[in-house]
CSV table of C-alpha atoms and ligand atoms in Angstrom, one decimal:
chain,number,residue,atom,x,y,z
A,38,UNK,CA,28.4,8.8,26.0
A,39,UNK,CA,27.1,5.5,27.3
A,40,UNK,CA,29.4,2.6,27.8
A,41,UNK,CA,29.4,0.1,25.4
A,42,UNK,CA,28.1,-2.5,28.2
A,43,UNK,CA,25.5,0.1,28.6
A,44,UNK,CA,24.5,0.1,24.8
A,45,UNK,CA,24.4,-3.5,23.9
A,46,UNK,CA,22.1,-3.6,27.4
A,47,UNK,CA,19.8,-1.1,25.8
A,48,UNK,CA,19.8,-2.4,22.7
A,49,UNK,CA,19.3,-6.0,23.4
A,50,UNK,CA,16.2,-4.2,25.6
A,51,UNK,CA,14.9,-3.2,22.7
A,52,UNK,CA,15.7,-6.0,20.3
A,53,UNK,CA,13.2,-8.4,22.2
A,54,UNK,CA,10.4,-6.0,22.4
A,55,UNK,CA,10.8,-5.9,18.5
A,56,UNK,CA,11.0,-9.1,18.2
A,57,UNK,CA,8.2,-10.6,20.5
A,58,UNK,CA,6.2,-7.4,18.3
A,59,UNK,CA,7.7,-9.2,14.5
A,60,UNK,CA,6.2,-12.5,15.6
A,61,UNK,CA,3.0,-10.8,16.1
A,62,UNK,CA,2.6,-8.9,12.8
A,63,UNK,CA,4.5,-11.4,10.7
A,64,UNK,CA,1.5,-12.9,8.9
A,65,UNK,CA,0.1,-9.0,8.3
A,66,UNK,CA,3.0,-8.6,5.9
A,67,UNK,CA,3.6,-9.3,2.4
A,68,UNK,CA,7.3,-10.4,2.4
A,69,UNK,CA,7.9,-14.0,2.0
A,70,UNK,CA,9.8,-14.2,6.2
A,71,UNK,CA,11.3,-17.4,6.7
A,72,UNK,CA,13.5,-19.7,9.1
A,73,UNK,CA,15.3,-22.5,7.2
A,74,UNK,CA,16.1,-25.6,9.4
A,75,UNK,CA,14.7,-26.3,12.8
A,76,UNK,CA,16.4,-24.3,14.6
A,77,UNK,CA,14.6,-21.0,16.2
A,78,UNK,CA,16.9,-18.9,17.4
A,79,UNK,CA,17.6,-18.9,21.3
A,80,UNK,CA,16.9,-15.5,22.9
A,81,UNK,CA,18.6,-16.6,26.0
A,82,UNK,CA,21.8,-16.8,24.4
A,83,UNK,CA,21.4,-13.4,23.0
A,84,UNK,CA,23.0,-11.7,25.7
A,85,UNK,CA,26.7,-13.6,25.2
A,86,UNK,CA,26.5,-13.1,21.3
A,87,UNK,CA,25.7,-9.6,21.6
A,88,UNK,CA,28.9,-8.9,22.7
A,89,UNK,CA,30.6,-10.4,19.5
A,90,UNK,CA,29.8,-7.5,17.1
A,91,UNK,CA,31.3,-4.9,18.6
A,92,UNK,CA,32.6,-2.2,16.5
A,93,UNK,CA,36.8,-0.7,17.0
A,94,UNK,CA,35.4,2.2,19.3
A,95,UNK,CA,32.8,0.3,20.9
A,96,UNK,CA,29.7,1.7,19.4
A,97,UNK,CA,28.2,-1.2,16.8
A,98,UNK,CA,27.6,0.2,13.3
A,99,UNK,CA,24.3,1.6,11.6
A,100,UNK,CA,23.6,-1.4,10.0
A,101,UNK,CA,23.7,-3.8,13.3
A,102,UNK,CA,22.0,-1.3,15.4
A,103,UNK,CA,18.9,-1.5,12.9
A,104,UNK,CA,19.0,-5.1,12.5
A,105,UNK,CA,19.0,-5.4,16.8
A,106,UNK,CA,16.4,-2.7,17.2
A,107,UNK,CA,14.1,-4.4,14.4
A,108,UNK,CA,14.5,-8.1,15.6
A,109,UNK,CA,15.1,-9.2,11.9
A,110,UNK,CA,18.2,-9.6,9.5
A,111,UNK,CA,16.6,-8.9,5.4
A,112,UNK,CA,18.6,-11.6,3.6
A,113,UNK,CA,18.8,-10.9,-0.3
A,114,UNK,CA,18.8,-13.0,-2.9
A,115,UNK,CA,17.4,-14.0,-6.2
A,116,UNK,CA,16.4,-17.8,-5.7
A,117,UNK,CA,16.8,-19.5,-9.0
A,118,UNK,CA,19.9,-20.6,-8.3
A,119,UNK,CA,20.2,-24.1,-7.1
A,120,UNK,CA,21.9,-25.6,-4.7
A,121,UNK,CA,22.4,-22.6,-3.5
A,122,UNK,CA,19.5,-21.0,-3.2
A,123,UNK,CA,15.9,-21.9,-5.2
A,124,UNK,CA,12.1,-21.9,-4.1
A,125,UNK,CA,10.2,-24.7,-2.1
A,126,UNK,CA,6.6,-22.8,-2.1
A,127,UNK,CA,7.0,-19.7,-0.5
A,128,UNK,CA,10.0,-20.5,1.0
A,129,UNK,CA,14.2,-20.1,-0.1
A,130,UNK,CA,15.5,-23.2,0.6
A,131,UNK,CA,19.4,-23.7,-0.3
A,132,UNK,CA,22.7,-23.7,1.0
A,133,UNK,CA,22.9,-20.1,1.3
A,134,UNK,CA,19.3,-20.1,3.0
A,135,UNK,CA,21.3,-22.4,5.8
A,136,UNK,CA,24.0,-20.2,5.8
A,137,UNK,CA,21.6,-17.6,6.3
A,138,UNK,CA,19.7,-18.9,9.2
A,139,UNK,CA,23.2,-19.7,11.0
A,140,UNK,CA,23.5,-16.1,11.1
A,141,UNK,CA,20.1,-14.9,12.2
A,142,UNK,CA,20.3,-18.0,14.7
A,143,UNK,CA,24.1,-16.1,15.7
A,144,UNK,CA,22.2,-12.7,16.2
A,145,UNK,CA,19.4,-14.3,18.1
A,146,UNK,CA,17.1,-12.0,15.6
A,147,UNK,CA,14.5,-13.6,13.3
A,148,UNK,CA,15.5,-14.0,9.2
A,149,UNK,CA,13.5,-12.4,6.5
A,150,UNK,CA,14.2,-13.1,2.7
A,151,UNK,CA,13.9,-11.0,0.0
A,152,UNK,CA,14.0,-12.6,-3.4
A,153,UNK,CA,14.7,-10.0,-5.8
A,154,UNK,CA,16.2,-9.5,-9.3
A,155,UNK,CA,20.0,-10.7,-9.5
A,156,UNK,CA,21.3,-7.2,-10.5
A,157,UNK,CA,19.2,-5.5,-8.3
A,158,UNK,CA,20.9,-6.8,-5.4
A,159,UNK,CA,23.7,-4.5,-4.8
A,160,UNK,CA,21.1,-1.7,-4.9
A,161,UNK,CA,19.0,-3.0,-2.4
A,162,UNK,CA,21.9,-3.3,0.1
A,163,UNK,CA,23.1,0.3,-0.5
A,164,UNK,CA,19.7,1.7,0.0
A,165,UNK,CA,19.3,-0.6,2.9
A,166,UNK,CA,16.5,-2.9,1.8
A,167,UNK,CA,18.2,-5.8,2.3
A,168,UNK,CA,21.4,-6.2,5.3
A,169,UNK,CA,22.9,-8.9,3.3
A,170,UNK,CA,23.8,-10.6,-0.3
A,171,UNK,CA,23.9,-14.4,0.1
A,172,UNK,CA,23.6,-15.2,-4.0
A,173,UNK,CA,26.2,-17.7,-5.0
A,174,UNK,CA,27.8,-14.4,-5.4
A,175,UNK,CA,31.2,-14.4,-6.7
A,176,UNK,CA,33.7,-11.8,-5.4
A,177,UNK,CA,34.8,-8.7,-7.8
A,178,UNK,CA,36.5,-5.6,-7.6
A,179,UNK,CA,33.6,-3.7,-8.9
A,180,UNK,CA,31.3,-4.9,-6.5
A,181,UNK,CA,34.0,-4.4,-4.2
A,182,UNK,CA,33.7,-0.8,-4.5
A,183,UNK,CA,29.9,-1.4,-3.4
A,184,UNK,CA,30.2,-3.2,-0.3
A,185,UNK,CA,32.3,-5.6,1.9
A,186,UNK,CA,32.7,-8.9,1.3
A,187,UNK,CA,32.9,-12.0,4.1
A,188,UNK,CA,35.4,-14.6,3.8
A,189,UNK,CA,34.7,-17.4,0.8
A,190,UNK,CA,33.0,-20.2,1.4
A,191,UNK,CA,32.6,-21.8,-2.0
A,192,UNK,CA,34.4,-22.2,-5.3
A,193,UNK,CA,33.2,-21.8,-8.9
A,194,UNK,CA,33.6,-21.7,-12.1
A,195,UNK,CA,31.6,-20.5,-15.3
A,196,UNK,CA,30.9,-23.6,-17.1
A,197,UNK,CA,29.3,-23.7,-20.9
A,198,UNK,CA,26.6,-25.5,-21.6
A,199,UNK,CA,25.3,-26.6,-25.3
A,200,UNK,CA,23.1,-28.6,-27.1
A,201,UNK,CA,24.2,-32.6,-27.6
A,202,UNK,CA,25.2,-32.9,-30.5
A,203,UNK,CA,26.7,-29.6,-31.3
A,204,UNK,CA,29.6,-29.8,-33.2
A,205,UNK,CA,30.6,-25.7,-33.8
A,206,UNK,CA,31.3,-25.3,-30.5
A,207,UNK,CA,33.8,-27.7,-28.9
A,208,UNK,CA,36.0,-25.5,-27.3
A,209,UNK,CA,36.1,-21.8,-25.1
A,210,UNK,CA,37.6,-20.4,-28.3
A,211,UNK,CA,34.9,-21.4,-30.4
A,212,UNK,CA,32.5,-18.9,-28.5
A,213,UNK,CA,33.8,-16.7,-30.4
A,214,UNK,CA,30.4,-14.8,-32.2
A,215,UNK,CA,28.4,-16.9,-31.0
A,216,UNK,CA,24.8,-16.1,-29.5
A,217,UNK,CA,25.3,-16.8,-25.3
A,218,UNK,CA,22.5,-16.6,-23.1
A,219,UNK,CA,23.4,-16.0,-19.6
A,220,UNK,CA,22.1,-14.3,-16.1
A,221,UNK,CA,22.3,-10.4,-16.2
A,222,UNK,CA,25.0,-9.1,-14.4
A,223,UNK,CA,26.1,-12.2,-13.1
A,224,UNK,CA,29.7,-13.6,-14.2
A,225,UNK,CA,28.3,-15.8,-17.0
A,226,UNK,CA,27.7,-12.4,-18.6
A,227,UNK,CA,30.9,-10.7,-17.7
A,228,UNK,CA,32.4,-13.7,-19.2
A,229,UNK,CA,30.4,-14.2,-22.2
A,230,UNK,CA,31.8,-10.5,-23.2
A,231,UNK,CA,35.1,-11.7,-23.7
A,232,UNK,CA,34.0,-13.9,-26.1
A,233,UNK,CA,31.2,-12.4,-28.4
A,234,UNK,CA,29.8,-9.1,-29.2
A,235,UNK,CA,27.3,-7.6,-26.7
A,236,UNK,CA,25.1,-7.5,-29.3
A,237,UNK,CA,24.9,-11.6,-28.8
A,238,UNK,CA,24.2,-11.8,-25.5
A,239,UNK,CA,20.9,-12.5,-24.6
A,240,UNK,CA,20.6,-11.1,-21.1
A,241,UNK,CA,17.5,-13.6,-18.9
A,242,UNK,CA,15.9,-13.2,-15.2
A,243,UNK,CA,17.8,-16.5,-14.4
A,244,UNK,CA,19.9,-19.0,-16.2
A,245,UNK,CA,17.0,-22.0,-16.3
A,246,UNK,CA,15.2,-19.5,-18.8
A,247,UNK,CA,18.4,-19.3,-20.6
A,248,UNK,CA,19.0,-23.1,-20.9
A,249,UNK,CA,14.9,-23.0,-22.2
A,250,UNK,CA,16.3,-21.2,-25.4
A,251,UNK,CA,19.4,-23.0,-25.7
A,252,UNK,CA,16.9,-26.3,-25.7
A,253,UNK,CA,14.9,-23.9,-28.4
A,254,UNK,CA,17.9,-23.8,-30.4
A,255,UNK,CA,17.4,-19.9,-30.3
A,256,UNK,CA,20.7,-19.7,-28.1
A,257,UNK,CA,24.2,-21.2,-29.1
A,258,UNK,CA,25.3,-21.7,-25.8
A,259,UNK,CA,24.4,-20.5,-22.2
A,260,UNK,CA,27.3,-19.7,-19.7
A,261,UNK,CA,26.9,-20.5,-16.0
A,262,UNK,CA,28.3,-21.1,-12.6
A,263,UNK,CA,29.2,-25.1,-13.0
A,264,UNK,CA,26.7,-26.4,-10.2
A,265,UNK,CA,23.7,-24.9,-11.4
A,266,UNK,CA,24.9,-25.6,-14.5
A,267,UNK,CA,24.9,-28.9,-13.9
A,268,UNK,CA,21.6,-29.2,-12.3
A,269,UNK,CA,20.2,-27.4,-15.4
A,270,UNK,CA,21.5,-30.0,-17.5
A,271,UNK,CA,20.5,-32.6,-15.3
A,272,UNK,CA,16.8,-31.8,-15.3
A,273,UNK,CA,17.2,-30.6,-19.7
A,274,UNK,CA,17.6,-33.9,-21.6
A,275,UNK,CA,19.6,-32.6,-24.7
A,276,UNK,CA,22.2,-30.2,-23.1
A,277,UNK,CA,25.3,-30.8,-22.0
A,278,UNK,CA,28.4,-29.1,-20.6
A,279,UNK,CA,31.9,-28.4,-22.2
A,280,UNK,CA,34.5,-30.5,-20.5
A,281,UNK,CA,36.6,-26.9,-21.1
A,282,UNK,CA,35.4,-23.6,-18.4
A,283,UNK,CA,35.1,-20.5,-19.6
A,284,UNK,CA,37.0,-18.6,-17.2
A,285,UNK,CA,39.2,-18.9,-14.1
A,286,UNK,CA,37.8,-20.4,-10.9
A,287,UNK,CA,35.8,-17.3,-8.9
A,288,UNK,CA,35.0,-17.9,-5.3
A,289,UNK,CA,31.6,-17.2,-3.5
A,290,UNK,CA,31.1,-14.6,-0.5
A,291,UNK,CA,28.5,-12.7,1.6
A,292,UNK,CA,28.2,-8.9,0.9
A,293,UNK,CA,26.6,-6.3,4.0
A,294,UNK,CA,27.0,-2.7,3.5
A,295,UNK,CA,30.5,-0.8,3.7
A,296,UNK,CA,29.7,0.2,7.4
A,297,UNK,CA,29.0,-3.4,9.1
A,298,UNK,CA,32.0,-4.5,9.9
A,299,UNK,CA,30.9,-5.6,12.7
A,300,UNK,CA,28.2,-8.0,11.2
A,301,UNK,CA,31.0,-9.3,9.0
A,302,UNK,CA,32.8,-10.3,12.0
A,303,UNK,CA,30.0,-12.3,12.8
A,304,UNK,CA,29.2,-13.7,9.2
A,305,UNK,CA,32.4,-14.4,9.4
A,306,UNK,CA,32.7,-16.7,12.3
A,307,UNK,CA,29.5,-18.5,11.2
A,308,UNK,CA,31.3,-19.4,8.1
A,309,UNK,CA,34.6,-20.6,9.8
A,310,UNK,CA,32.1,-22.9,12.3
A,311,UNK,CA,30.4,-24.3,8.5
A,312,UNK,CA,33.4,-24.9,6.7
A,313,UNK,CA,35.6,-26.3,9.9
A,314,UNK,CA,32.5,-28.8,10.4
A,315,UNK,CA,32.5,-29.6,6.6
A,316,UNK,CA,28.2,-28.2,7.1
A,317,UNK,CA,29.0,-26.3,3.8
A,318,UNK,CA,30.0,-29.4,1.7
A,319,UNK,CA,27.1,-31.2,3.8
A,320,UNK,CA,24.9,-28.6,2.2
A,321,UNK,CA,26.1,-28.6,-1.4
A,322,UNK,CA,25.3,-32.4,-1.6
A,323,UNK,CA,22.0,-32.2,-0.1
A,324,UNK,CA,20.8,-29.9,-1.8
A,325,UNK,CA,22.1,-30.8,-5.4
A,326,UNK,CA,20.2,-33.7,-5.4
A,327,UNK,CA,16.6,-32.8,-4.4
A,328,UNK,CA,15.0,-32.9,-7.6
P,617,LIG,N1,28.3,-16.4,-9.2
P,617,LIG,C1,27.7,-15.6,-10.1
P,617,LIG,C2,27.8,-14.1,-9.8
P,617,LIG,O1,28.1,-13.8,-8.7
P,617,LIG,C3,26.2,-15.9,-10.3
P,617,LIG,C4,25.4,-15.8,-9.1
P,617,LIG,C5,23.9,-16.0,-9.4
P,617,LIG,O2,23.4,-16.1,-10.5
P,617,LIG,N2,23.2,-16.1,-8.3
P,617,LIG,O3,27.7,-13.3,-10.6
């Protein structure tokens, strides 16, 4: 068996051919491919960084062997979901598309973003379509069982949002069989299930064509992570949020596939560089106020 000196040497080989190849082909393919911020990342400093994500027995896992040999790190997301992530063209722009970048920039390997279906997400990691979740996406032990989570970089909580005016619904309690709109498979609709029957929850792509209903009056309320909640009601005159949340605070991580633990250990130090440096906060304001 080779060293693992021997293996990253291979591998980082390898990695640059890909990569000088990726450049190349990049406008032949159809996936939206991406580098928020300036920054490129710095092949010369590959080498050092390389060494990071080394696995307990030396060997790196599956996961980062594919993402070294291939040049590229598949980020997925489903941007509708300001600040954190949202569109600008054919670009994801967004804290999380910052956060991303860090780590590509980390790996010395190019970033490519995938902007998929919020409940899809967890089965694009599994079956390896994507390498990571970066989705405003709050930590729970079901999707525990699916993946590993990073450490958190972000606290939340589901916020309610209604029309001005609306005198039912004042309160949590007075969810109570009411019609919610919310996300699929986010929290907002984990939440909204403790308070009506499934039957009222109307289930949208994203939670901007949720707060289109509510606007309708088709919807009684829509139930959301409190910043994009209050950028949706920023940019809808006639909704408004409940002073009172729906639920207890939830906290925001990065999910990569139950093998990389070395990539986590990376992910991991980018995060503890962005929230030591107060970058992440930087972020939230920025983009919160683009519109
Ligand atoms: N934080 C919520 C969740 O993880 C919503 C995330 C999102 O809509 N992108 O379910």
């Amino acid at each position: 068996m080779k060293t693992k000196k021997q293996m990253l040497a291979i591998l980082l080989v390898i990695a640059m051919a890909f990569s000088v190849y990726g450049c190349a082909s990049n406008g032949d393919t159809d996936q939206p491919s991406q580098q928020p911020g300036n920054d490129l990342p710095d092949k010369t400093e590959a080498p050092e960084q390389t060494e990071e994500p080394s696995g307990e027995g030396g060997e790196m896992s599956e996961s980062l062997e594919k993402i070294m040999q291939s040049g590229k790190i598949v980020w997925g997301t489903n941007a509708a979901f300001a600040p954190f992530e949202m569109r600008k063209g054919d670009d994801v722009i967004g804290v999380d598309a910052e956060i991303a970048a860090k780590i590509a920039e980390k790996l010395g390997v190019e970033l490519e973003v995938v902007d998929m279906k919020f409940d899809g997400l967890p089965n694009a990691l599994t079956s390896k379509q994507i390498d990571f979740i970066a989705a405003g996406y709050t930590i729970r032990p079901d999707r525990e069982e699916q993946m590993l989570f990073s450490d958190t970089y972000f606290k939340a909580v589901q916020t309610i949002i209604v029309q001005e005016g609306n005198t039912e619904i004042k309160t949590a309690a007075d969810l109570e069989g009411k019609t919610i709109g919310v996300q699929s498979g986010t929290t907002g609709d984990f939440t909204a299930e403790e308070y009506t029957a499934d039957e009222n929850i109307i289930r949208f792509n994203n939670a901007m064509e949720a707060a289109i209903d509510l606007s309708n009056g088709r919807l009684d309320a829509v139930i959301v992570d409190d910043l994009p909640a209050q950028m949706i009601v920023a940019e809808n005159p006639g909704l408004v949020l409940l002073e009172e949340k729906a639920a207890e605070d939830e906290e925001y991580a990065l999910g990569v596939r139950k093998d990389a633990e070395d990539l986590l250990e990376v992910i991991n130090e980018v995060l503890a560089e962005l929230k030591a440096s107060g970058q992440i906060n930087e972020w939230v304001e920025e983009y919160s106020f683009l519109n």
